XYZ file of C-alpha atoms in Angstrom:
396
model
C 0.000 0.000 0.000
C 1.237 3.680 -0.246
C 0.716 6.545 2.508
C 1.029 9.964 1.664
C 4.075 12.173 1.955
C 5.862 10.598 4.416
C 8.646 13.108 4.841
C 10.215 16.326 2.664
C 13.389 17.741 2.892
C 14.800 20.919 1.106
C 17.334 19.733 -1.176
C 19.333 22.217 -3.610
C 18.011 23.210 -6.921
C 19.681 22.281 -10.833
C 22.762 23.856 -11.274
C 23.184 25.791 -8.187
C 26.196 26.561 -6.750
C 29.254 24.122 -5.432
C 28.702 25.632 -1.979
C 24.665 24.220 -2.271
C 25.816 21.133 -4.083
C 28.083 20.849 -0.899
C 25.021 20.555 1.282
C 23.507 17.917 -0.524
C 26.231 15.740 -0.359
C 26.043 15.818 3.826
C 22.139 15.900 3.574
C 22.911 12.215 1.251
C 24.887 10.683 4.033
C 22.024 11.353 6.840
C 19.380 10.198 4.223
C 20.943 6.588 2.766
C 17.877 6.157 0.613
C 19.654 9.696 -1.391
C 23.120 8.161 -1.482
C 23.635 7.096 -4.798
C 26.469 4.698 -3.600
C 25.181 3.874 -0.249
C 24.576 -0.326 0.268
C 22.118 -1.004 2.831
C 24.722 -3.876 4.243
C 27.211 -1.757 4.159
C 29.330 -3.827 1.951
C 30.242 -3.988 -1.717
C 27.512 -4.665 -4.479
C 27.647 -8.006 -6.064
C 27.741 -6.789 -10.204
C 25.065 -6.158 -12.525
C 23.945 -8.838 -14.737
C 22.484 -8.129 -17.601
C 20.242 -10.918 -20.171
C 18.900 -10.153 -23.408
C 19.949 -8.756 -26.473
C 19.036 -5.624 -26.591
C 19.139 -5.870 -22.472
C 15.778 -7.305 -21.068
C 16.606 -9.160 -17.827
C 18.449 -6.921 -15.759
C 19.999 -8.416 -12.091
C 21.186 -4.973 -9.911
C 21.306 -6.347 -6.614
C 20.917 -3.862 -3.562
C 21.261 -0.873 -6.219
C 19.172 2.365 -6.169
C 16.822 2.529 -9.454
C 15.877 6.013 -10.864
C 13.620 6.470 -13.458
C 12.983 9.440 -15.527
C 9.614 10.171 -17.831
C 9.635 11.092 -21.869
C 12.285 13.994 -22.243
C 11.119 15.163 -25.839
C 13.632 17.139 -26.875
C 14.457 19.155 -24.112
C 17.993 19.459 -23.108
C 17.347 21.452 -20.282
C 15.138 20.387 -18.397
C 16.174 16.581 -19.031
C 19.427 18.097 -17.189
C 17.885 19.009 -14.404
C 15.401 15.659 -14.240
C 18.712 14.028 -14.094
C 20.751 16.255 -11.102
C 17.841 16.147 -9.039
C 18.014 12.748 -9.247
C 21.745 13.018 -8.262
C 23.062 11.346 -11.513
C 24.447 13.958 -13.130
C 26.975 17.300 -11.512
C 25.824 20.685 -11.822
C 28.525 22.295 -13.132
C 28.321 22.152 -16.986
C 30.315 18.942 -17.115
C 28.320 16.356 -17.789
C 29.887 14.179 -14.913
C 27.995 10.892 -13.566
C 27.481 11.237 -9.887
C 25.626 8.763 -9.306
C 27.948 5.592 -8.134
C 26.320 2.301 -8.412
C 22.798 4.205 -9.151
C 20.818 2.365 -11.936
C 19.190 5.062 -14.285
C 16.644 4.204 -16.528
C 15.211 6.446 -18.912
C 11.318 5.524 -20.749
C 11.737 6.585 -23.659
C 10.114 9.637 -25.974
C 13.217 11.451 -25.952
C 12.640 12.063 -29.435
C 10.036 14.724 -31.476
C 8.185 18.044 -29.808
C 11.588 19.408 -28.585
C 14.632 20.621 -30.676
C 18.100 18.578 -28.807
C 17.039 14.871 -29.418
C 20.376 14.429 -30.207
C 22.422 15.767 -27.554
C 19.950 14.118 -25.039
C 20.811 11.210 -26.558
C 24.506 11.538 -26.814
C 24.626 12.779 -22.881
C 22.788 9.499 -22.076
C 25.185 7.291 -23.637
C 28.018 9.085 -22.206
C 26.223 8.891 -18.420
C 26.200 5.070 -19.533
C 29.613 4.679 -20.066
C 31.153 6.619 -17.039
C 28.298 5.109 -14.780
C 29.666 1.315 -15.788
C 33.030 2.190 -14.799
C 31.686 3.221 -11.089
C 29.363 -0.152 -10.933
C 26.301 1.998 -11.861
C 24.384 1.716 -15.307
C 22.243 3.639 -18.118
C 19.530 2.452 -19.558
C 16.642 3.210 -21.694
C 13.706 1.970 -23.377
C 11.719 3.282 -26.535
C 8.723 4.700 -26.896
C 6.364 5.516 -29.874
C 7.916 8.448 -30.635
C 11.052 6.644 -31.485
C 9.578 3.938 -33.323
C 7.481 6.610 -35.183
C 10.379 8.052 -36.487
C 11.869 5.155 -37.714
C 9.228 4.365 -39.609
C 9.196 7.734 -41.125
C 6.549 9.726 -39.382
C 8.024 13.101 -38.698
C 4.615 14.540 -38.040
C 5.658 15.844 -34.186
C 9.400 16.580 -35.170
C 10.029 20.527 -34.057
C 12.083 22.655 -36.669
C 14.587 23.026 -34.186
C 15.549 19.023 -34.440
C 15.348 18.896 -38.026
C 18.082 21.522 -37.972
C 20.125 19.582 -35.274
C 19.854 16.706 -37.580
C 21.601 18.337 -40.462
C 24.371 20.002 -38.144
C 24.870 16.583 -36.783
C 25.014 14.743 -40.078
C 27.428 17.389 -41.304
C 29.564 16.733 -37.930
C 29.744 13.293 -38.735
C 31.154 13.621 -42.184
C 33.816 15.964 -40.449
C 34.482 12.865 -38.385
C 34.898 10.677 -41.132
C 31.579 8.640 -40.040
C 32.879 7.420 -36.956
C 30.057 6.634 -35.050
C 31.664 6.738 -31.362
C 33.426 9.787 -31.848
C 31.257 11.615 -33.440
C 27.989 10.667 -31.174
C 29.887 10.640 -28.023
C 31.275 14.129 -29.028
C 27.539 15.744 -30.253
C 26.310 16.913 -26.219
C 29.331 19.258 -26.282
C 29.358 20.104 -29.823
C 25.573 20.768 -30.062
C 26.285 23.773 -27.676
C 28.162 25.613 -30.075
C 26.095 24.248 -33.526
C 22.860 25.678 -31.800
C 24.141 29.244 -30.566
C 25.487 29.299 -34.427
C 21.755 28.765 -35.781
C 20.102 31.396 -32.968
C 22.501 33.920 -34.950
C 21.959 32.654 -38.080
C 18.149 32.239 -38.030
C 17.168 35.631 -39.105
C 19.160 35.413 -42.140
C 17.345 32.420 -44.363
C 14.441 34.270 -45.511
C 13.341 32.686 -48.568
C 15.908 29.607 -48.367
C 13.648 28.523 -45.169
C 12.087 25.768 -47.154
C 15.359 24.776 -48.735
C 16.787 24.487 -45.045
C 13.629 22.568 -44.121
C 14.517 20.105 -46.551
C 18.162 19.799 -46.005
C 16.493 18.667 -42.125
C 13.956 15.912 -43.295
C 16.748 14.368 -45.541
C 18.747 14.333 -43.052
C 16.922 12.830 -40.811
C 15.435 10.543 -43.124
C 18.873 9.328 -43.675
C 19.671 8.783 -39.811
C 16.767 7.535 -38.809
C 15.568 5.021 -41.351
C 15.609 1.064 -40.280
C 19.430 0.856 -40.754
C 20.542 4.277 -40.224
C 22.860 5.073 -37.750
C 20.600 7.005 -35.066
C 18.144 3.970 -35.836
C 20.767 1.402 -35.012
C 21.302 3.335 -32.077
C 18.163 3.095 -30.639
C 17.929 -0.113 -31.282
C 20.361 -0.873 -28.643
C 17.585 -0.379 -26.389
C 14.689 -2.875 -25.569
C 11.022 -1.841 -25.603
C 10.415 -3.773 -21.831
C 12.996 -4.144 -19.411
C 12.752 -5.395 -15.824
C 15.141 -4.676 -13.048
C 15.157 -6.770 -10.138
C 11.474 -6.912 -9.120
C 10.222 -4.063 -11.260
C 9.270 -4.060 -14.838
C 9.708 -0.405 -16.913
C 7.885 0.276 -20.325
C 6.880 3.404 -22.184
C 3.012 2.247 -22.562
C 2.423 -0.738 -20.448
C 2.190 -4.564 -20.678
C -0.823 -6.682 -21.525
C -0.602 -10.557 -20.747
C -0.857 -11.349 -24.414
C 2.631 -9.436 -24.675
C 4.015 -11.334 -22.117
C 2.272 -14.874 -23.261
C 4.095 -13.567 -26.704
C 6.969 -13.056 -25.339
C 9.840 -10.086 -24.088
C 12.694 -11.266 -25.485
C 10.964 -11.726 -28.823
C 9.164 -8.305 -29.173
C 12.646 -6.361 -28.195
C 14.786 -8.531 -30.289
C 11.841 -8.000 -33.177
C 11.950 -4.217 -32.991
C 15.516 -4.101 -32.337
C 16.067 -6.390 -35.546
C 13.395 -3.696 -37.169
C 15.339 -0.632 -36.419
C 18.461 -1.842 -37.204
C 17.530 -2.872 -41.216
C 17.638 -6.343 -40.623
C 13.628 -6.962 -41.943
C 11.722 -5.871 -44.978
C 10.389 -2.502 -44.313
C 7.000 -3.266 -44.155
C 3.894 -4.752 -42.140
C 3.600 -7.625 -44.778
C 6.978 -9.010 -43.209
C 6.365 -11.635 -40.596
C 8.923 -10.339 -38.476
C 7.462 -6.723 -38.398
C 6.777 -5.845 -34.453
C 3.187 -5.150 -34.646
C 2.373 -6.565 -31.349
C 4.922 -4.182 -29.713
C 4.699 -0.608 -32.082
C 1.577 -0.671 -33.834
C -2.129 -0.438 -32.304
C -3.407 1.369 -29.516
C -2.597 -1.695 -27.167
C 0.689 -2.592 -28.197
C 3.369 -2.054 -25.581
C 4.946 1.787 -27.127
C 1.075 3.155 -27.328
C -0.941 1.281 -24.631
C -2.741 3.675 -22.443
C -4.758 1.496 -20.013
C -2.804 2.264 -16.646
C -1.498 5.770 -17.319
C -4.870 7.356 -18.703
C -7.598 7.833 -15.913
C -11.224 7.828 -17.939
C -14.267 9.509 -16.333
C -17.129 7.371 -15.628
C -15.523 4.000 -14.771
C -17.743 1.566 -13.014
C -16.350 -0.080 -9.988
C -16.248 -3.940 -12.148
C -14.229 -1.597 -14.891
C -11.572 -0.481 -12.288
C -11.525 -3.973 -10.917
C -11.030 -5.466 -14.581
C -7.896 -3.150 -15.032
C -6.410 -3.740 -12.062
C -7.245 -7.915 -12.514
C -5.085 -7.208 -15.839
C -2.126 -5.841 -14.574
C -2.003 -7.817 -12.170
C -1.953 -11.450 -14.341
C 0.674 -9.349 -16.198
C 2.969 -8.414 -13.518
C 2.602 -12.446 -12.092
C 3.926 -13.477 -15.098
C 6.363 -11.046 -15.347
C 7.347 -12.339 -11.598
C 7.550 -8.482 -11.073
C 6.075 -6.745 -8.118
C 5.394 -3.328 -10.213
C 5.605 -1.972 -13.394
C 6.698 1.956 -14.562
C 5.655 3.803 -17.773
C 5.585 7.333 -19.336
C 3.723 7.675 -22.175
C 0.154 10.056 -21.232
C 2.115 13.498 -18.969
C 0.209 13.139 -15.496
C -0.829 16.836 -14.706
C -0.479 15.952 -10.916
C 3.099 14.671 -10.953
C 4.476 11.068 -10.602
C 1.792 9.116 -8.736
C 0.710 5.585 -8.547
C -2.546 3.990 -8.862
C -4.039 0.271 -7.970
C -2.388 -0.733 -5.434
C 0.507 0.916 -6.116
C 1.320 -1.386 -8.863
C 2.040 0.692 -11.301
C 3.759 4.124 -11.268
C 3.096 6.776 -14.205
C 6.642 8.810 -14.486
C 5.780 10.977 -17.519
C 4.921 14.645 -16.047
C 5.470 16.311 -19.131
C 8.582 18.319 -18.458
C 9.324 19.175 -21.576
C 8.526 23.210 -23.257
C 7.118 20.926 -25.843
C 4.949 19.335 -24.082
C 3.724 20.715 -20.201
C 6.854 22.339 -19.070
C 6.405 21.272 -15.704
C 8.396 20.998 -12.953
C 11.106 18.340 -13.658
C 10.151 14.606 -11.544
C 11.893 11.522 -11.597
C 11.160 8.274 -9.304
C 13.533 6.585 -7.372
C 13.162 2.873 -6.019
C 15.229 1.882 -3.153
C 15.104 -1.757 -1.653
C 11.317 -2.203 -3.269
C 10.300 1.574 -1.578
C 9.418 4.220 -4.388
C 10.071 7.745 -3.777
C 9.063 10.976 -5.412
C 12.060 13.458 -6.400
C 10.276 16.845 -7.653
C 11.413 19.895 -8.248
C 9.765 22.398 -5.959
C 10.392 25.814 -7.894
C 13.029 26.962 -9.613
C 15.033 28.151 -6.702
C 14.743 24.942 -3.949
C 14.109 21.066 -4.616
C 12.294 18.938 -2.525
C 11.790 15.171 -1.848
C 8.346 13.856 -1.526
C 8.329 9.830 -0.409
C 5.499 7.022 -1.134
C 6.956 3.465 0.144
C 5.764 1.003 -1.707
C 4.946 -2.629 0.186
């Protein structure tokens, strides 16, 4: 079951100074459930264990789990999501901070903001320097990413289709080294997108010819086989963590009786070229990106409909929770539909619905992020733009 706010505590806001990041760090040690390294035995973590290909079974024993909602394009505030979750340092460097800390992101980074990229780029680099501290980044689609593999650039702001052809350009400087040049965009975009705030003004009539120069650009890194397509398709569409299963839509037992493994190997096979680019192919993953119930679009937990009978509520509820027993999963987590009262929980607390719409594309609310420590979910919200404060819910 979940109480109420259990306890708050002032903690310091994004990117405020060393002196208040300071303070944080002594307010951590009081507050172990806040340490990102802290090990409730005291000892050292046993290693992360990871099944699946893309990753679907994840083993993190004793480590703290964050979870951030859809980011859509929105460098900014997905930078503060992340140092209120006490991931990343607020000083401009991009530093992991989170020690052993598991991060998992749900997906919709992409369309309705204009720094997809550079999102992406500072997640993979969070990945990399979190592994080396015993920690781990990961991240799971959502619709808008499989929409844009398959071509539908209907919620794509200007802004990205311009970051698409700077970063195209800035990986034929780098002689199409993938690593380099990807690992390299979240400081380089800095600079490319001060360059088109001066430039802007200037294009007049060549606005449609710039337009253009975006959607073939992105056309060429996002199609099934394109390089930002085979990078998302490093990433699974479910993924459970210990006792805790993490989608961008939600689960339905007939995706489970289907089977995980199989849908994110599908739609990772998808993305990356390997399958005829169509819905006639057998292997197309229909049961995981198309339909209004498939697991990227599903909207059965995270959408609360007026006028529900009682047996209607129950019926939900008796679905998620056949799914989550044969996930062997206590909970599940999804984004997806922005909840205009925050990060809450619903049926038991059996499923939590992360997506607050954070993004200026979107809500461009206050930045929210759950954390999950020893089975006990937590609320990290941003109170204002000057303090941050920490808002618990256990979960039994």
């Amino acid at each position: 079951m979940a109480s109420s706010c259990l306890n708050s505590l002032i903690l310091p806001p994004c990117s405020l100074p060393r002196k208040l990041t300071e303070t944080y760090a002594s307010l951590s040690s009081s507050y172990p459930a806040l340490n990102p390294t802290s090990s409730s035995t005291g000892g050292a973590l046993k290693p992360i264990v990871i099944n699946g290909d893309p990753p679907t079974f994840v083993s993190a024993p004793g480590r703290r789990i964050v979870a951030v909602g859809d980011l859509h394009g929105d460098l900014d505030q997905a930078r503060c999501a992340l140092e209120i979750a006490g991931v990343l340092s607020s000083d401009g460097q991009d530093s992991w901070t989170g020690g052993q800390t598991v991060l998992i992101q749900l997906g919709d980074v992409l369309d309705r903001g204009e720094e997809e990229i550079a999102i992406l780029s500072l997640l993979r680099s969070l990945d990399i320097q979190a592994k080396a501290q015993g920690g781990a980044v990961f991240q799971v689609n959502g619709n808008h990413e499989t929409m844009n593999v398959e071509g539908d650039f209907r919620y794509v702001d200007s802004g990205a289709f311009d970051e698409c052809s700077d970063f195209l350009a800035y990986l034929e400087d780098h002689q199409y080294n993938w690593e380099n040049a990807f690992l390299g965009w979240i400081k380089e975009s800095k600079r490319q997108r001060e360059d088109r705030k001066l430039s802007q003004n200037h294009w007049g009539p060549w606005n449609l010819v710039k337009r253009q120069k975006g959607v073939i650009a992105r056309s060429i890194l996002l199609r099934p086989g394109g390089p930002l397509a085979c990078e998302l398709a490093r990433h699974a569409v479910v993924l459970k963590i210990n006792d805790w299963v993490f989608c961008h839509g939600g689960i339905l037992p007939r995706h489970v009786a289907y089977g995980v493994e199989r849908m994110n190997y599908e739609v990772s096979h998808w993305m990356r070229g390997l399958t005829e680019d169509d819905e006639t192919d057998p292997n197309f993953p229909f049961i995981a990106t198309k339909g209004f119930d498939s697991v990227v679009w599903n909207r059965l937990y995270s959408r609360d409909m007026p006028g529900l009978e009682g047996y209607q509520i129950n019926q939900i509820q008796s679905v998620l929770e056949e799914t989550l027993r044969s996930l062997g999963a206590k909970a599940m987590v999804v984004g997806h539909t922005p909840q205009t009262t925050g990060v809450n929980c619903k049926y038991n607390c059996s499923i939590w619905r992360i997506d607050v719409g954070m993004s200026s594309g979107v809500l461009n609310s206050r930045p929210e992020v759950l954390e999950i420590v020893e089975d006990k979910a937590r609320v990290i919200r941003s109170k204002s733009d000057r303090f941050s404060e920490l808002q618990a819910v256990d979960y039994t």
